[in-house]
XYZ file of C-alpha atoms in Angstrom:
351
model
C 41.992 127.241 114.484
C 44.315 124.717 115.651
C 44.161 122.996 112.454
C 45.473 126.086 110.267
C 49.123 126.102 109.034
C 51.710 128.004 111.009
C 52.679 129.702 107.537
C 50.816 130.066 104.493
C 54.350 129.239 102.767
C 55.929 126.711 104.542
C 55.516 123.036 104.070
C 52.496 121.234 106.431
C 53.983 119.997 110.452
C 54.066 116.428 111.014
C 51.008 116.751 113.073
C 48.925 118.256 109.455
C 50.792 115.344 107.479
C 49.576 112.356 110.096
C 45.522 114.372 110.025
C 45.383 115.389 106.360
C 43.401 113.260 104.138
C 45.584 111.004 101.681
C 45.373 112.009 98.105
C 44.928 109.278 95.225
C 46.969 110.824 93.045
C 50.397 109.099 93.028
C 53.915 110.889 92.449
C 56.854 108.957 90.997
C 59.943 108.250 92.864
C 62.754 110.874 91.716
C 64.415 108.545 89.728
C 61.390 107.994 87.546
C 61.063 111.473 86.637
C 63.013 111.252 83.851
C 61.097 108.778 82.100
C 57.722 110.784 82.608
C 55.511 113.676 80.129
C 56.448 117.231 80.016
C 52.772 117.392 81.734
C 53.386 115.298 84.984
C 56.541 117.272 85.333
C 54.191 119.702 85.720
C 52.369 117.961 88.362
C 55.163 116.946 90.236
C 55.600 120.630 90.574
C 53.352 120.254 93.309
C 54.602 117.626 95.391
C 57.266 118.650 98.106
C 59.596 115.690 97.389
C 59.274 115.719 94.049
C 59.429 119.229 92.909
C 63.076 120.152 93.319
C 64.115 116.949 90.497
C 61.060 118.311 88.062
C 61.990 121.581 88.069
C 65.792 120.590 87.184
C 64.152 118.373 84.479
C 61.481 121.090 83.211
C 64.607 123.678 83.134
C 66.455 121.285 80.706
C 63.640 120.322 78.512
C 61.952 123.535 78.228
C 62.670 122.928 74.272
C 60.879 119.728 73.831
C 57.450 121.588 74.337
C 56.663 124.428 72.763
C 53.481 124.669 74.700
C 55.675 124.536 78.066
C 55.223 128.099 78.567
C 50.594 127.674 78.294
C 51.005 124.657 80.434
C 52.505 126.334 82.930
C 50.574 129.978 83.147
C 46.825 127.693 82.911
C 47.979 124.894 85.265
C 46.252 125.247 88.657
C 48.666 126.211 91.341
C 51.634 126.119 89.029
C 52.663 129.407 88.739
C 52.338 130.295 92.704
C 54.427 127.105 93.219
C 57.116 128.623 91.135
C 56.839 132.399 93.080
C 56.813 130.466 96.744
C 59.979 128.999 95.468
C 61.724 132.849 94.696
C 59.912 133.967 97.896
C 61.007 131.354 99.753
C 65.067 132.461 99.107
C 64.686 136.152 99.797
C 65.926 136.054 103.401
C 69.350 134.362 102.336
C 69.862 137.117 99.497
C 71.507 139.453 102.247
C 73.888 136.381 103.611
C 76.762 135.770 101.906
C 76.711 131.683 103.001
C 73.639 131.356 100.070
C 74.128 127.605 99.129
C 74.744 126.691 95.408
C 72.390 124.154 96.014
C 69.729 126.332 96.845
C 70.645 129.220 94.133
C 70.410 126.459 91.198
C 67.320 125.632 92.762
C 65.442 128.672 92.088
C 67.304 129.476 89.013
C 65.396 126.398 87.481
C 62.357 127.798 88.775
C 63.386 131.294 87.077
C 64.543 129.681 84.056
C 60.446 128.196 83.678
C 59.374 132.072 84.683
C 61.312 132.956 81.439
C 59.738 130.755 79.328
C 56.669 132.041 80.144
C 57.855 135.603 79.900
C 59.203 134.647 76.222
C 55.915 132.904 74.913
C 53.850 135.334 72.906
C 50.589 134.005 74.226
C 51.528 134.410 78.129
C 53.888 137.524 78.024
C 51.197 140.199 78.386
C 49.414 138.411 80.959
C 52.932 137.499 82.688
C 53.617 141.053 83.033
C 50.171 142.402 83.520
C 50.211 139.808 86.644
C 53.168 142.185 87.528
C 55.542 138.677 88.149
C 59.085 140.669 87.493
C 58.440 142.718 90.531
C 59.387 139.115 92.263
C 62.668 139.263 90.706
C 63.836 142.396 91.779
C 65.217 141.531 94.910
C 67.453 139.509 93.017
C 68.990 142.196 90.815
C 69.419 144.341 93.768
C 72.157 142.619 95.749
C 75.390 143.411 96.146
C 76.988 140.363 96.826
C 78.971 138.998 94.105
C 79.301 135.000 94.908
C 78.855 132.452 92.860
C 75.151 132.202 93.938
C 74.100 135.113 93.822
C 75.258 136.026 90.455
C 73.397 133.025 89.255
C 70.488 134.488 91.025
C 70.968 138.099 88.904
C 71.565 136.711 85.569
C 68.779 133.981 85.321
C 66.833 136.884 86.417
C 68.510 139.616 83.811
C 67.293 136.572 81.646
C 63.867 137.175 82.668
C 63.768 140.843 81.713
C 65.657 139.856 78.772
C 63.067 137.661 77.133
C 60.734 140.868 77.736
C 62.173 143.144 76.006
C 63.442 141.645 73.030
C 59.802 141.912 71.106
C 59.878 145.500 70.856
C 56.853 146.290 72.386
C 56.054 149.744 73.957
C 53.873 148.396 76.527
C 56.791 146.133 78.160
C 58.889 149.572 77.916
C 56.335 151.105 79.738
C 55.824 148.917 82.528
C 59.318 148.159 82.943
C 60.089 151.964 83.180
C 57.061 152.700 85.531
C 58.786 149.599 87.903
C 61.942 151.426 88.202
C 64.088 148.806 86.259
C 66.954 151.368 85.478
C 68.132 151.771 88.579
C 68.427 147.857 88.785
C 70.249 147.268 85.591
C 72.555 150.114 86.677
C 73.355 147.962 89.556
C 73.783 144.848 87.592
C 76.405 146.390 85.384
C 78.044 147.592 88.424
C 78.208 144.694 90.721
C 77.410 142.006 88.171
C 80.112 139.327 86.083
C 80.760 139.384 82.304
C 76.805 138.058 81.119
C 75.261 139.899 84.101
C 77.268 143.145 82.796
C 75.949 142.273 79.027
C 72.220 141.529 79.774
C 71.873 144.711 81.567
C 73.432 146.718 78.828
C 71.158 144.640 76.182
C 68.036 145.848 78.355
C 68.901 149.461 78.720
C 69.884 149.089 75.058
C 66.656 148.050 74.277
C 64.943 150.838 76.720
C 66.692 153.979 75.040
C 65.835 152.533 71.267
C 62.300 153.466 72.548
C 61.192 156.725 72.268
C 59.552 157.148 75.585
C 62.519 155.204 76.852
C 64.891 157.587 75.685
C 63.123 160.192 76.950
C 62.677 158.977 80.557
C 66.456 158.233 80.234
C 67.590 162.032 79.193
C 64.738 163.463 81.430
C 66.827 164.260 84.923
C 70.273 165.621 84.631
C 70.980 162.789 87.546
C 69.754 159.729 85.941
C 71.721 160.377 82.391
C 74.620 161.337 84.439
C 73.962 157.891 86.252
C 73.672 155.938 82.901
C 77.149 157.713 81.397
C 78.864 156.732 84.204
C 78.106 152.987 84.253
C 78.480 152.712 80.828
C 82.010 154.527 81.380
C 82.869 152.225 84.112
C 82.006 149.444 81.866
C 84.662 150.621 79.146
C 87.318 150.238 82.049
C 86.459 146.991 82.705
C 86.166 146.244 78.660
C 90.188 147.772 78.734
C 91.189 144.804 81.403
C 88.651 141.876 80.069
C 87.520 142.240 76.156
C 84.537 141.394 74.991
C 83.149 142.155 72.281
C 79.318 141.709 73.057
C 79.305 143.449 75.435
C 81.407 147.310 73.655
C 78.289 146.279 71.171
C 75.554 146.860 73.072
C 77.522 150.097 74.922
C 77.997 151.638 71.526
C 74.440 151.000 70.813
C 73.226 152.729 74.139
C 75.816 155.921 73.474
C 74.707 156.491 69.881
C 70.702 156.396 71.190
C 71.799 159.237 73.941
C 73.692 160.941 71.281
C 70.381 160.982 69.382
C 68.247 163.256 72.122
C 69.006 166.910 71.667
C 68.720 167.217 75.322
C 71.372 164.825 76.284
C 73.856 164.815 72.938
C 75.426 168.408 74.366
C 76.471 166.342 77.553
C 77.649 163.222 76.087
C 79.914 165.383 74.194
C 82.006 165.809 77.150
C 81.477 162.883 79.050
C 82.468 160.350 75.679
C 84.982 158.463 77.403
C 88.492 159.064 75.199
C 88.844 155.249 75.240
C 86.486 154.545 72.246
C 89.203 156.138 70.257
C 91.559 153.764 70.916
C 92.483 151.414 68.238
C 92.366 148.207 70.690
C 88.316 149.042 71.427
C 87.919 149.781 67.326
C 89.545 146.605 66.433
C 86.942 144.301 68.473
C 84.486 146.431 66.213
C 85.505 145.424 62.848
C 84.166 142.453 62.674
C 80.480 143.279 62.708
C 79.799 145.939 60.117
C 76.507 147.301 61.743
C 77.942 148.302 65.334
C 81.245 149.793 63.036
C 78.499 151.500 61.617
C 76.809 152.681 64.876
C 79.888 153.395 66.089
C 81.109 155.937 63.231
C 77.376 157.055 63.492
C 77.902 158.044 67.217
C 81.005 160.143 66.745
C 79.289 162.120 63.766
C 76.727 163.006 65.948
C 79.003 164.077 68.928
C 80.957 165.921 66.194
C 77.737 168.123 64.738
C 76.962 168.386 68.032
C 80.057 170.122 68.837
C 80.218 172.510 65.386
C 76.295 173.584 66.127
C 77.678 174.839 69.364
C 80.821 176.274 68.267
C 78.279 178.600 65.749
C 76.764 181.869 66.306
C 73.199 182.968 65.537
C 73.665 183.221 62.093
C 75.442 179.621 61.462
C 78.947 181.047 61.246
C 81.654 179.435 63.125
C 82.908 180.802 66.059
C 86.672 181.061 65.173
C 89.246 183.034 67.258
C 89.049 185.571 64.097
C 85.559 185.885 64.144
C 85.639 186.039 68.077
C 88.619 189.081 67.958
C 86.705 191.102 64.847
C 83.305 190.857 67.091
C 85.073 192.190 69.692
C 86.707 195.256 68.058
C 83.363 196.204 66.403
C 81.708 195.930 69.729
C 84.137 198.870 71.243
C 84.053 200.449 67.825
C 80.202 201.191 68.325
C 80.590 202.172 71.535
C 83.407 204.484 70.854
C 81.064 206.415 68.436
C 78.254 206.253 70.548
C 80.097 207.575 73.172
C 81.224 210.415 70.644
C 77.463 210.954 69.478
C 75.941 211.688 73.239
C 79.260 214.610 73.844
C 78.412 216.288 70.733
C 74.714 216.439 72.027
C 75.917 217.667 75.761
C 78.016 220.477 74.074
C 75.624 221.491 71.859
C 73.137 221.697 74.560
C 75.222 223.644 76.438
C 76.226 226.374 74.013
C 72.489 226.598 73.575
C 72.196 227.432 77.357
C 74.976 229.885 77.451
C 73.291 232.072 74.687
């Protein structure tokens, strides 16, 4: 018992290094690193001095192998190497004194996570293996330094690479994880790309049918969404960009597509997209000006269905003051109709 590790995380005591065996295999010095294979890279994943200068160097070259992404997932060890590094930052996500250091650190690590999220061979079993949940923590901070906002969008990033193959079984286990709430709070707390990601991912959710549904579902959450993405358009009035009023007029024309939430949106459609200064950043890229005029027709039907009575006629203030006067025109002669009865009833009694 005295031999076992004091954690099953942390790096072996002096006392295990001076007992444990010594290994054949050799590891290059840092500064040969750069010289070495994509796959010893991989292998100096493993090494404690080593890994922090391979993962930098993995993160930049993730395009030289297009294989990076199967090396990684079937390597032994590799990919629980990569989670002790996230795991290993958690209890500094609640300080603000985070190190940059130490934030680039594991964003390298998340950047390889990505590729392996992205690859169409190791996606499913990436998510299946249920390796986002790890980057949750990350999306739910508050804290808005320089660290931690690395932290969120490399992790956005993540998510990101998920959802753009539209496939209903990412939709489905991202919604059954709870990742609304999170992107709600990335678009809250969150810089310009943070903000943008998280829109592209709820984007992405409400363009799926079960997605939209889950969205529209509870009065709360669609109020929740509206809000953030209203919040977003007052940030959009102070800092333009463009990228980012695309993927909000995508998300507003998908709500304005459920029956059960188009009613709402009608009144909560901030007055803002009207303005000429939001339209302008539009008219560059005829599919959102598209979307965009797309939205406000269906806000606008929206609005004449509701204004309509049973039979499809508008409910005008003419039409609203003629009902009326019928209404107390019938009762008038019904009221007329049951006094004839009582007198003749009565003049029948008398007799």
């Amino acid at each position: 018992m005295a031999t076992l590790p004091d954690s099953l995380f942390g790096e072996p005591s002096a006392a295990e290094r001076t007992t444990a065996p010594k290994s054949n295999t050799s590891h290059p010095p840092n500064s040969d690193l750069n010289k070495v294979s994509i796959e010893k890279l991989i292998l100096a994943l493993h090494n404690a001095h080593t890994r922090e200068r391979a993962l930098q160097l993995l993160s930049q070259n993730r395009s030289r192998s297009d294989d990076l992404a199967v090396l990684i997932w079937h390597s032994f060890g590799t990919m629980f190497t990569l989670l002790k590094e996230i795991m290993e930052i958690y209890p500094s996500l609640s300080k603000p004194d985070l190190t940059e250091r130490a934030s680039i650190r594991v964003c390298n690590a998340l950047a390889l996570l990505q590729c392996v999220a992205s690859h169409p061979e190791t996606r499913v079993p990436f998510m299946k293996a249920k390796i986002p949940l790890y980057l949750y923590p990350f999306l739910n901070t508050t804290i808005k330094e320089k660290p931690h906002e690395y932290l969120r969008l490399t992790s956005l990033g993540v998510i990101g690479a998920l959802v753009k193959v539209d496939d209903k079984e990412v939709i489905y286990f991202l919604l059954k994880t709870e990742i609304v709430p999170y992107c709600l709070r990335c678009m809250d707390v969150g810089k310009g790309l943070s903000k943008t990601v998280s829109t592209f991912i709820l984007q992405k959710i409400l363009m799926d049918e079960e997605g939209l549904r889950y969205c529209c579902l509870v009065a709360d959450r669609f109020f929740a969404i509206t809000s953030a993405l209203e919040t977003m358009m007052e940030k959009i009035s102070e800092e333009p960009s463009q990228r980012l009023l695309k993927h909000i007029v995508r998300c507003y024309l998908k709500l304005s597509e459920s029956p059960r939430a188009c009613p709402g949106l009608a009144k909560l459609l901030p007055r803002m997209l009207n303005d000429s200064a939001f339209t302008d950043l539009l008219r560059d890229d005829p599919t959102v000006m598209s979307s965009f005029q797309q939205l406000l027709r269906n806000v606008h039907e929206n609005r004449l269905r509701e204004n309509e009575d049973e039979y499809g006629t508008p409910k005008t203030d003419d039409s609203l003051k003629l009902s009326v006067r019928l209404i107390f025109f019938h009762r008038l002669l019904l009221c007329y109709f049951f006094n004839s009865l009582l007198s003749t009833e009565r003049r029948g009694i008398s007799s």
